[in-house]
XYZ file of C-alpha atoms in Angstrom:
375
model
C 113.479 162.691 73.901
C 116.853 163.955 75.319
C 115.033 167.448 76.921
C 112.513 164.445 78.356
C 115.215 162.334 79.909
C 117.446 165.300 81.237
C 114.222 166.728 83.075
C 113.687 163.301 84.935
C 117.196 162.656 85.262
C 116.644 166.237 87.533
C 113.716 164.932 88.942
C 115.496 161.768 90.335
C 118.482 163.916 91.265
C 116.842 166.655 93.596
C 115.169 163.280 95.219
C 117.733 161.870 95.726
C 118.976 164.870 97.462
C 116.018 165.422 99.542
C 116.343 161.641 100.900
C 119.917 162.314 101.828
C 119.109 165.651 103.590
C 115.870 164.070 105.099
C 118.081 160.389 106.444
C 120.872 163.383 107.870
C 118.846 165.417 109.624
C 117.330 162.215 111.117
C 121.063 161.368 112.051
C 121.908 164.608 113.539
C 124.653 165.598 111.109
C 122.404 169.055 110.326
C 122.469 171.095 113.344
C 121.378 174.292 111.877
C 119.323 175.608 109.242
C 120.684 178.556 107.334
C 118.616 180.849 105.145
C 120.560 183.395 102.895
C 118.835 186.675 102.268
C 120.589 188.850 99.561
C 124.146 188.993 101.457
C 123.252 189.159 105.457
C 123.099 185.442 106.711
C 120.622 184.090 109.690
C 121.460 181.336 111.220
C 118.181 179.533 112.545
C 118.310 177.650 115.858
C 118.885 173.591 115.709
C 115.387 172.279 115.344
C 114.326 168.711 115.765
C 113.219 167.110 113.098
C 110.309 164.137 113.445
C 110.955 160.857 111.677
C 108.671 160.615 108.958
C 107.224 157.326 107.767
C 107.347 157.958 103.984
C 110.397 155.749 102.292
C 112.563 157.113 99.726
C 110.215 155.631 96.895
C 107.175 157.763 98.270
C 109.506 161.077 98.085
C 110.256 160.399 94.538
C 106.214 159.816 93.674
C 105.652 162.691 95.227
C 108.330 164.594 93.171
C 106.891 163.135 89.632
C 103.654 164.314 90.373
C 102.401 163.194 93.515
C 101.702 159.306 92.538
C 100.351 157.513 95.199
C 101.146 153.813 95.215
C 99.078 151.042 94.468
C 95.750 149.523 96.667
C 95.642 146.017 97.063
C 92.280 145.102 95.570
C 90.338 142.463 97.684
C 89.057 139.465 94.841
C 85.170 138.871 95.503
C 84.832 135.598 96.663
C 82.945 132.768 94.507
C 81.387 130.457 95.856
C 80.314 127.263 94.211
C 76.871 126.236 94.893
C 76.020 123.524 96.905
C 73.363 120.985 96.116
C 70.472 120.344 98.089
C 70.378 116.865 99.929
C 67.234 115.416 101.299
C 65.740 112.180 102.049
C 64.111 112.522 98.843
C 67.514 112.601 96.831
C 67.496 108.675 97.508
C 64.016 107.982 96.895
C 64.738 106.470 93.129
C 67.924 104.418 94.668
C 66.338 103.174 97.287
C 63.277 101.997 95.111
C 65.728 100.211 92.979
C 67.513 98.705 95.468
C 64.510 97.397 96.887
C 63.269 95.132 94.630
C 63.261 91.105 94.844
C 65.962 91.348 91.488
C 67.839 94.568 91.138
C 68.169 96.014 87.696
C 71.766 96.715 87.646
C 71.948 98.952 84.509
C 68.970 101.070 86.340
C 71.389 101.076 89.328
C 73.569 102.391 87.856
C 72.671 104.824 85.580
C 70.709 106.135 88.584
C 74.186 106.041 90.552
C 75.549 108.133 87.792
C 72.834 110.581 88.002
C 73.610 111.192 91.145
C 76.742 112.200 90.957
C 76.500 114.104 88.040
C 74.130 116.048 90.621
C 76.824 116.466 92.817
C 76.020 114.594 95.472
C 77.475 111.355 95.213
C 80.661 113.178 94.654
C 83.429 109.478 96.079
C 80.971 107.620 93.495
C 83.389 105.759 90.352
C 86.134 108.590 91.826
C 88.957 105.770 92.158
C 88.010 104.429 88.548
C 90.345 106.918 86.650
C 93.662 106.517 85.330
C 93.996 102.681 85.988
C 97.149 101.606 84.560
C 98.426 98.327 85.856
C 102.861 97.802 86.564
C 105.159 95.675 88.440
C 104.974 95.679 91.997
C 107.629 94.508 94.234
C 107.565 92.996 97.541
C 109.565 95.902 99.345
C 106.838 98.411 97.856
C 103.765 96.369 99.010
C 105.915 96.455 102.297
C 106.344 100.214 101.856
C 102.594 101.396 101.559
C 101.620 99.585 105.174
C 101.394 96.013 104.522
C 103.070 93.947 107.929
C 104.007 91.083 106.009
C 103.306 91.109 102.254
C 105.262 87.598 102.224
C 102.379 85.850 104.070
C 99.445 87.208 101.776
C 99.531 84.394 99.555
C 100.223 81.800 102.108
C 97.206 82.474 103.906
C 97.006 81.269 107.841
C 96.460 77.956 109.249
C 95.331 79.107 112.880
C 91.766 78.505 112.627
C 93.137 74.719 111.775
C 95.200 74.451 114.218
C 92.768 75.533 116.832
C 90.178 72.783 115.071
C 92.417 70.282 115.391
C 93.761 70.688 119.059
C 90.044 71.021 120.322
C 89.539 68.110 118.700
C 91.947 65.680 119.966
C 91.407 67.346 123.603
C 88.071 66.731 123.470
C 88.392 62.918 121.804
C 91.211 62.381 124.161
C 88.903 63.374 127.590
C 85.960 61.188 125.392
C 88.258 58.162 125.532
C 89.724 58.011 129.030
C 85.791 58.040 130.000
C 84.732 55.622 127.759
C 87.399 53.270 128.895
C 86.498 53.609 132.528
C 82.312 53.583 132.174
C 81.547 50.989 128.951
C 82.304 47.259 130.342
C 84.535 44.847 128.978
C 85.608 44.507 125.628
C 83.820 48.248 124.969
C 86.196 50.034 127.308
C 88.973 48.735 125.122
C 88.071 48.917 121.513
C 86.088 52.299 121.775
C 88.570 54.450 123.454
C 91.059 53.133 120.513
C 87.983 54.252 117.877
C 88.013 57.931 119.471
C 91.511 58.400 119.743
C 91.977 57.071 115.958
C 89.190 59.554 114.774
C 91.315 62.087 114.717
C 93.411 61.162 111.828
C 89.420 61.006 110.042
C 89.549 64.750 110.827
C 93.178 65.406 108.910
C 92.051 63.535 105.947
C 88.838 65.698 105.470
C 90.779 68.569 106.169
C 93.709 67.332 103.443
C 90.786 66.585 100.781
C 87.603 68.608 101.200
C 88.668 71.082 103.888
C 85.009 73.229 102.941
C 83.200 70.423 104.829
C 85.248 72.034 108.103
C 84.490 75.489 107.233
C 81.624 75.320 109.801
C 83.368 73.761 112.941
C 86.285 76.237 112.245
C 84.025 79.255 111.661
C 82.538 77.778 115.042
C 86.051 77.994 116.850
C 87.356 81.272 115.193
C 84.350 83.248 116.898
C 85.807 82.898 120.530
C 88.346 85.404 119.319
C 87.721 88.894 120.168
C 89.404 90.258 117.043
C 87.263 87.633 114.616
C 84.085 90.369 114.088
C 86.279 93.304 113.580
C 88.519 91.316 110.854
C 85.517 89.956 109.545
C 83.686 93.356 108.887
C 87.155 95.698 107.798
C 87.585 92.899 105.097
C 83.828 93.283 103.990
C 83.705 96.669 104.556
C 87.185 97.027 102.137
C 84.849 95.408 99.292
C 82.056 97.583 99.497
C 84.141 100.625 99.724
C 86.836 99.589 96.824
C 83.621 98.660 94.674
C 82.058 101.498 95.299
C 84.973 104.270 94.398
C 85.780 102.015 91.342
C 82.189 102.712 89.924
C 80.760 98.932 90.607
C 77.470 99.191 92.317
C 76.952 97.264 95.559
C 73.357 95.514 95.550
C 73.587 93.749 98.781
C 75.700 92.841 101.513
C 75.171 89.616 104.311
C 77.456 89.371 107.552
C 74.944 87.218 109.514
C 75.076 83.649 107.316
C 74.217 80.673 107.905
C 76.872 78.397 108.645
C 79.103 77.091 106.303
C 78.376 80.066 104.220
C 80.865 83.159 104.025
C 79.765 86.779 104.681
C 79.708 88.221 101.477
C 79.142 91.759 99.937
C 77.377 90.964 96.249
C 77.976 93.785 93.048
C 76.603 94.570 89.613
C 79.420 93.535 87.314
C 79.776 94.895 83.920
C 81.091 94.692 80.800
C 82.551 97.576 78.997
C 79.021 97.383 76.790
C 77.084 96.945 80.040
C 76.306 93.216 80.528
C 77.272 90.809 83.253
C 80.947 90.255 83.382
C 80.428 86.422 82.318
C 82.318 85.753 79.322
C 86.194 87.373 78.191
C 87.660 90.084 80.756
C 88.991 93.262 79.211
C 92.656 94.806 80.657
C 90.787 97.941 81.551
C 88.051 95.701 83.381
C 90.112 93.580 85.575
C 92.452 96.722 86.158
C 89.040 97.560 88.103
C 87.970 94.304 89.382
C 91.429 93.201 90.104
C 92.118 95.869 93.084
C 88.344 94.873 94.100
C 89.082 91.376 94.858
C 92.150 92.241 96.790
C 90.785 94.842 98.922
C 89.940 92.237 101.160
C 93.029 90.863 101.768
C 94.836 94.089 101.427
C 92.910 95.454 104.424
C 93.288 92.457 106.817
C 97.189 93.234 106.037
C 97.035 96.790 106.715
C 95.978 95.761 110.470
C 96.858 92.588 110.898
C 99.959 90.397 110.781
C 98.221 87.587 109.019
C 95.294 87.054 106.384
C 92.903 84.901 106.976
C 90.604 85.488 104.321
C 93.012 85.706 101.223
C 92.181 82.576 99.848
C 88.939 83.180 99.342
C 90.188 86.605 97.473
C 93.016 85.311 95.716
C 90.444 82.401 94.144
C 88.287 84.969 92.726
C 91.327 86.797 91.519
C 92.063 83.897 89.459
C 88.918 83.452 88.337
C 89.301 86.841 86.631
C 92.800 86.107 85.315
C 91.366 83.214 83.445
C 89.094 84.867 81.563
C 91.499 87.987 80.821
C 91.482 89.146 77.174
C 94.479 89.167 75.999
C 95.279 85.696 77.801
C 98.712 87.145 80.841
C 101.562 84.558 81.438
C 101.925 83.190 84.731
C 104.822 85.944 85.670
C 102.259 88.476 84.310
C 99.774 87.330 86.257
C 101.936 87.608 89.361
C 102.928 91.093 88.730
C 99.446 91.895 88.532
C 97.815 90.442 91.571
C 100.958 92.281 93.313
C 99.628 95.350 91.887
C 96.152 94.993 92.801
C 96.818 94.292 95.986
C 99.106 97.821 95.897
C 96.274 99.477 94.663
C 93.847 98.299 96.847
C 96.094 99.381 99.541
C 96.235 102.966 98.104
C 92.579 103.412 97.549
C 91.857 102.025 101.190
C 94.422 104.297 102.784
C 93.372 107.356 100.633
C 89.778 107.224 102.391
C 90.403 105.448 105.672
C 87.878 107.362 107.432
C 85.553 106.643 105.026
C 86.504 103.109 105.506
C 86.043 103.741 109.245
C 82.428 105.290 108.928
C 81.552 101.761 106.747
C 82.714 99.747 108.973
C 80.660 100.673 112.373
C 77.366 100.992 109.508
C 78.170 97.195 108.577
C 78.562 96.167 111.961
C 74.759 97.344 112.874
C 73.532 96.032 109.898
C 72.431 99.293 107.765
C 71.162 99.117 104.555
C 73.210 99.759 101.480
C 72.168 103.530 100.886
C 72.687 104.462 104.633
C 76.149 102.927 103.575
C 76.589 104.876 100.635
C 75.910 108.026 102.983
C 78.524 107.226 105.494
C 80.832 106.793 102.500
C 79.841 110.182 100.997
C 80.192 111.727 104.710
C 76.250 112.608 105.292
């Protein structure tokens, strides 16, 4: 071992050397060579010596034995094979979501299947890791919302706008009546008109669904109504859909006094209709599903105009939540479905995008499903 280490200790010494002999000639501190033969000297004329490339780490290699240094090797590339999409892929959905009364355990299991192919890849992709928490105001306001305060309290334009139609419209009814019907009429009717109004604000007070059609009426003159209308739709279908709760149907065109309405195969944990006792780790899905709604009307608007509606089925669910929440429990968690709702909708906004111009044509639910999964 010590004859071992003293020959590379002379090994790393002569390199050494030979660097600092090559870095001063570079310099120009070695002007002349000089060879000694026996005892007559020569002195050889200065000669210029070229830079040379090789580092003071290549020298030494070269001293060992001439190592040369490592060649990056290039990794083969793997690629993952894709799965073939076609019409055909759809064929079984499309069968199934085309009868009078959809099977929803064929729907999906078949769902399943498809993803298990790889192509419904966004299918149930939002469902993992649920765990509900306490939400805060300042953190709904955090992830986007413009006024998390008014979610609950819902908006009273549409109402308004009812209302001041209505006495305009009485009001112009009366002054005619009073000039046109003779005697008598032209006083007591234009009173009747006029009066009717306060008829209107006790329906609304008591039964304001009966007014759901005259307001629904009123609320289409503004420009914004069918986009609100269709991103809060759309936010169901989409939040229902990553969550791993098939969509069977969807209906933006109802009658009136109906609401537009996107209808899903709700399940148990051992696969019946959700009907009886709701599981924590089933409304920690259907929760964020019945805010998603209202959660994207507040991502792009300053008030909500269909949180009622949302917040009513929300209830519903808390209801019939096994183990039974206390009211502050119950706050904390609509606050956190409507910050999860918010997430997922935010997470795949262009998917949310893509849904919303299918909706507004009126595709069918698979061509929905493809502009979900990007095809």
């Amino acid at each position: 071992m010590g004859v071992k280490t003293a020959f590379y200790g002379i090994m790393v010494a002569l390199a050494a050397c030979l660097v600092v002999v090559r870095m001063m000639k570079e310099d120009g501190m070695v002007g002349r060579g000089v060879r000694v033969i026996g005892r007559n000297t020569v002195r050889m004329p200065r000669m210029r010596v070229r830079a040379e490339k090789s580092s003071s780490l290549d020298a030494l290699s070269s001293m060992l034995g001439g190592l040369e240094p490592e060649k990056e090797v290039e990794k083969p590339t793997v690629q993952i094979p894709q799965p073939e999409i076609s019409s055909e892929s759809f064929n079984k959905l499309e069968a199934i979501l085309s009868q009078p009364e959809v099977d929803n355990s064929k729907l999906a299991a078949e769902l399943d299947s498809l993803r298990q192919q790889g192509i419904l890849k966004k299918w149930g992709s939002a469902s993992a890791n649920l765990q509900s928490r306490r939400i805060n105001m300042q953190q709904l306001q955090s992830v986007g919302l413009q006024k998390p305060e008014n979610i609950a309290a819902g908006s009273v334009d549409d109402d308004l706008a009812l209302l001041v139609v209505y006495v305009m419209a009485s009001s112009v009814l009366a002054v005619i009546a009073g000039q046109v019907l003779p005697g008598q009429l032209g006083f007591f009717v234009p009173y009747l008109i006029g009066g009717s109004s306060l008829v209107l604000l006790t329906i609304g007070s008591t039964n304001p669904g009966l007014l759901q059609g005259p307001k629904e009426a009123i609320a289409k003159l503004n420009p914004e109504y069918e986009r609100r209308l269709v991103r809060h739709e759309a936010a169901h279908f989409l939040t229902g859909y990553l969550l791993g709760i098939p969509v069977t149907d969807y209906d933006l065109r109802t009658p009136t006094g109906q609401s537009p309405h996107v209808e899903f195969a709700q399940f148990m944990e051992d696969g019946n209709r959700a009907s009886e006792m709701v599981s924590k780790s089933e409304l920690e899905k259907l929760g964020p599903l019945a805010m998603s709604g209202l959660a994207a009307e507040g991502l792009e608007f300053e008030t909500v105009k269909g949180g009622q509606a949302d917040l009513f089925q929300l209830q519903l669910l808390l209801d019939r939540s096994d183990p039974r929440l206390t009211p502050v429990e119950q706050q904390d968690f609509t606050r956190w479905s409507v910050f999860k709702a918010v997430d997922i909708l935010k997470t795949n906004a262009k998917a949310h995008d893509k849904l919303t111009e299918k909706m507004t044509e009126g595709q069918s639910v698979i061509d929905c499903i493809k502009a979900v999964e990007g095809f």
